[in-house]
Amino acid sequence: MLHSLPKVRTGITGLDEITLGGIPRGRPTLICGGPGCGKTLVSIEFIVKGATEFNEPGVFITFEEKAEDLIANVASLGFDLQKLQKNKKLKVDYVRIQRKEIEETGEYDLDGLFIRLGHAIDSIKAKRVVLDTIENLFSGLSNEGILRAELRRLFMWLKEKGVTAVITGEQGEGKLTRHGLEEYVSDCVILLDHRVVNQISTRRLRIVKYRGSLHGTDEYPFLIDEEGITVLPVTSLKLDRSVSLERISTGIASLDEMFSGRGFYRGSSVLISGMAGTGKTSIAACLIQEACTQKERCLFFAFEEPPAQIIRNMKSISLDLETPVKKGLLEFHSARPALYGLELHLSTIYKVVRQFKPTMVVLDPISNLISVGLINEVNSMLLRLIDFLQGQGITVIMTSLTDVLEERVNEGVSSLVDTWISIKEIEANGERNKFLYVRKSRGIKHSNQVRELIISDTGLELAEIYLGPSGILVGSARKERKLQKLTGKELKNQELREDIARRRQEDGIPHKARQRRGK
Amino acid sequence: MKDQLRNNAHGRKPSNIFSLYVTGASPNSSRAITNLKNIFERYLGSQYELNIIDVYQQPQLVSKIDIVALPLLVRKMPLPERRLIGDMSDRDKVVRSLELSKVLHERD
């Protein structure tokens, strides 16, 4: 029987998914990247998670910052190194090397480091070791020949000790690390990167190599925030989630009607696209209000307006979003897209969704995100987001402004969404009227008709379009036609009444006398 | 193994105090001890104190003294403290770093 490579879970959200279970057990892993890319934080989280979640004590040897500085720096991520040290789950050792203080007089070795490391490992029975960053040895000691031989010996020795080691290295010109550490650490190499595109910074992680194991090969964005590191893999590209047969109402009877009278599937994704001011947000608000009446939990991510403004505006069309907010059924999260990069948006949404556990999520509008990323990046973010939400059976409602993105994002997203409602505004007879139609709705028999969307003080309504002799009639023309129809009927009735009265008179029975007699 | 060489004919505390950290009887360690003794005899005569410490016996010292490379020679006196690593085979460098020729000059 084949044995797969034993792995150690890092405990870093997302990283264990990409590596299909973690980094190789009992072997060194190299984490490299430029300055400020997060090497130290990734490695410290590896140690802290090991100590707190997997009962694997760890030794952190720092060649860069003093132990006190390190402890203070990572406190902002919620890591209490002091407590872990006290409980013998962690040992931080600062190795100071300064070339000008040391004279080299012949052959030497790094036994001092070995003894130090061995002592630290034995004192807390450590299973994990981090050397951050061992390359500093090269700036402290000049005999490269000795250093290289000793590093080779060190990694062999670490393997013999059976500890899972993470070694960090600064990225060099055209090489993974400045001093070629990758020559010694050949089992697993992870490259971190921090780049700024269009003034938005994104951190990325890539598994450069992982001997003896499958792994994700893409660049994955990752984030550092108050809860540590989150790597964002595409969650479920396998498309194997379960689906619901339950249908949910849109809250607009006439819209439900277009979906064979019962609305759309729970857990499906719905895109509402339209030009500016066509009522996309209003439809989304309608859906939310309806869901909240059914005691469902909803999240509203607003990228355009502050929550108070949405609540006020919706009130004007008789949609009450305030009550569900007060009841705790609805939560607004409002942020300008440019406030942070796409990845941070994504992870914020992930986090809020995990905490709030909604059954419906509104993203209003997704087209605004284009201002913070390239189209393919926005698409891939939406892909991950829709996957994540639908994977948990959450109904996703997205609005999108069409004139910006009609053919680009919408097309990318349209393959992901189950239902696509499109709203168009047409100018005719000196007025602008809104038309709504269902472009697609997977698995639901939906109307092929174009309806007129009417937003009034009493809410949203879809009206059937009248067909007149000169084509379709909307807006005032439709009203006129309706009135005409009504008045026509009334006129006809009147005519009939008059006709009856005349005939009775002709019969010789006076109208009034007959009435009296009748009483 | 804590070997203390106190070549002090007059019984007063010498002004040259060194600590040499070694790892057991490894080749580098033995060479360092031999080389150092030769140099010190030549330049300091009996006016020095050399403490030889085996860090295998006292691993806790390694962090305390911040040792990475071995053998390590630390000059405690006279101040400022000086650190030399290696088997002390680069005789000129040892002499220069510890400013021993000056001492020899003064003794003559």
XYZ file of C-alpha atoms in Angstrom, chain A residues 4 48 63 75 78 80 100 102 145 159 188 269 290 325 345 356 362 386 413 422 465 471:
22
model
C 1.000 9.398 1.394
C 1.236 29.671 17.747
C 17.703 36.449 13.932
C 0.179 40.979 20.140
C -4.101 38.434 19.200
C -0.094 36.073 23.498
C 31.733 44.096 13.476
C 33.115 39.262 15.845
C 32.053 27.918 2.685
C 15.213 16.156 10.012
C 8.369 22.479 0.269
C -27.770 33.230 -7.055
C -39.924 39.508 2.302
C -32.631 45.690 11.648
C -13.533 42.910 0.900
C -24.027 36.222 11.259
C -27.247 41.098 -0.893
C -20.630 33.058 -4.929
C -20.802 36.463 -13.738
C -32.542 42.635 -16.406
C -47.702 46.028 -21.257
C -47.042 49.247 -30.694
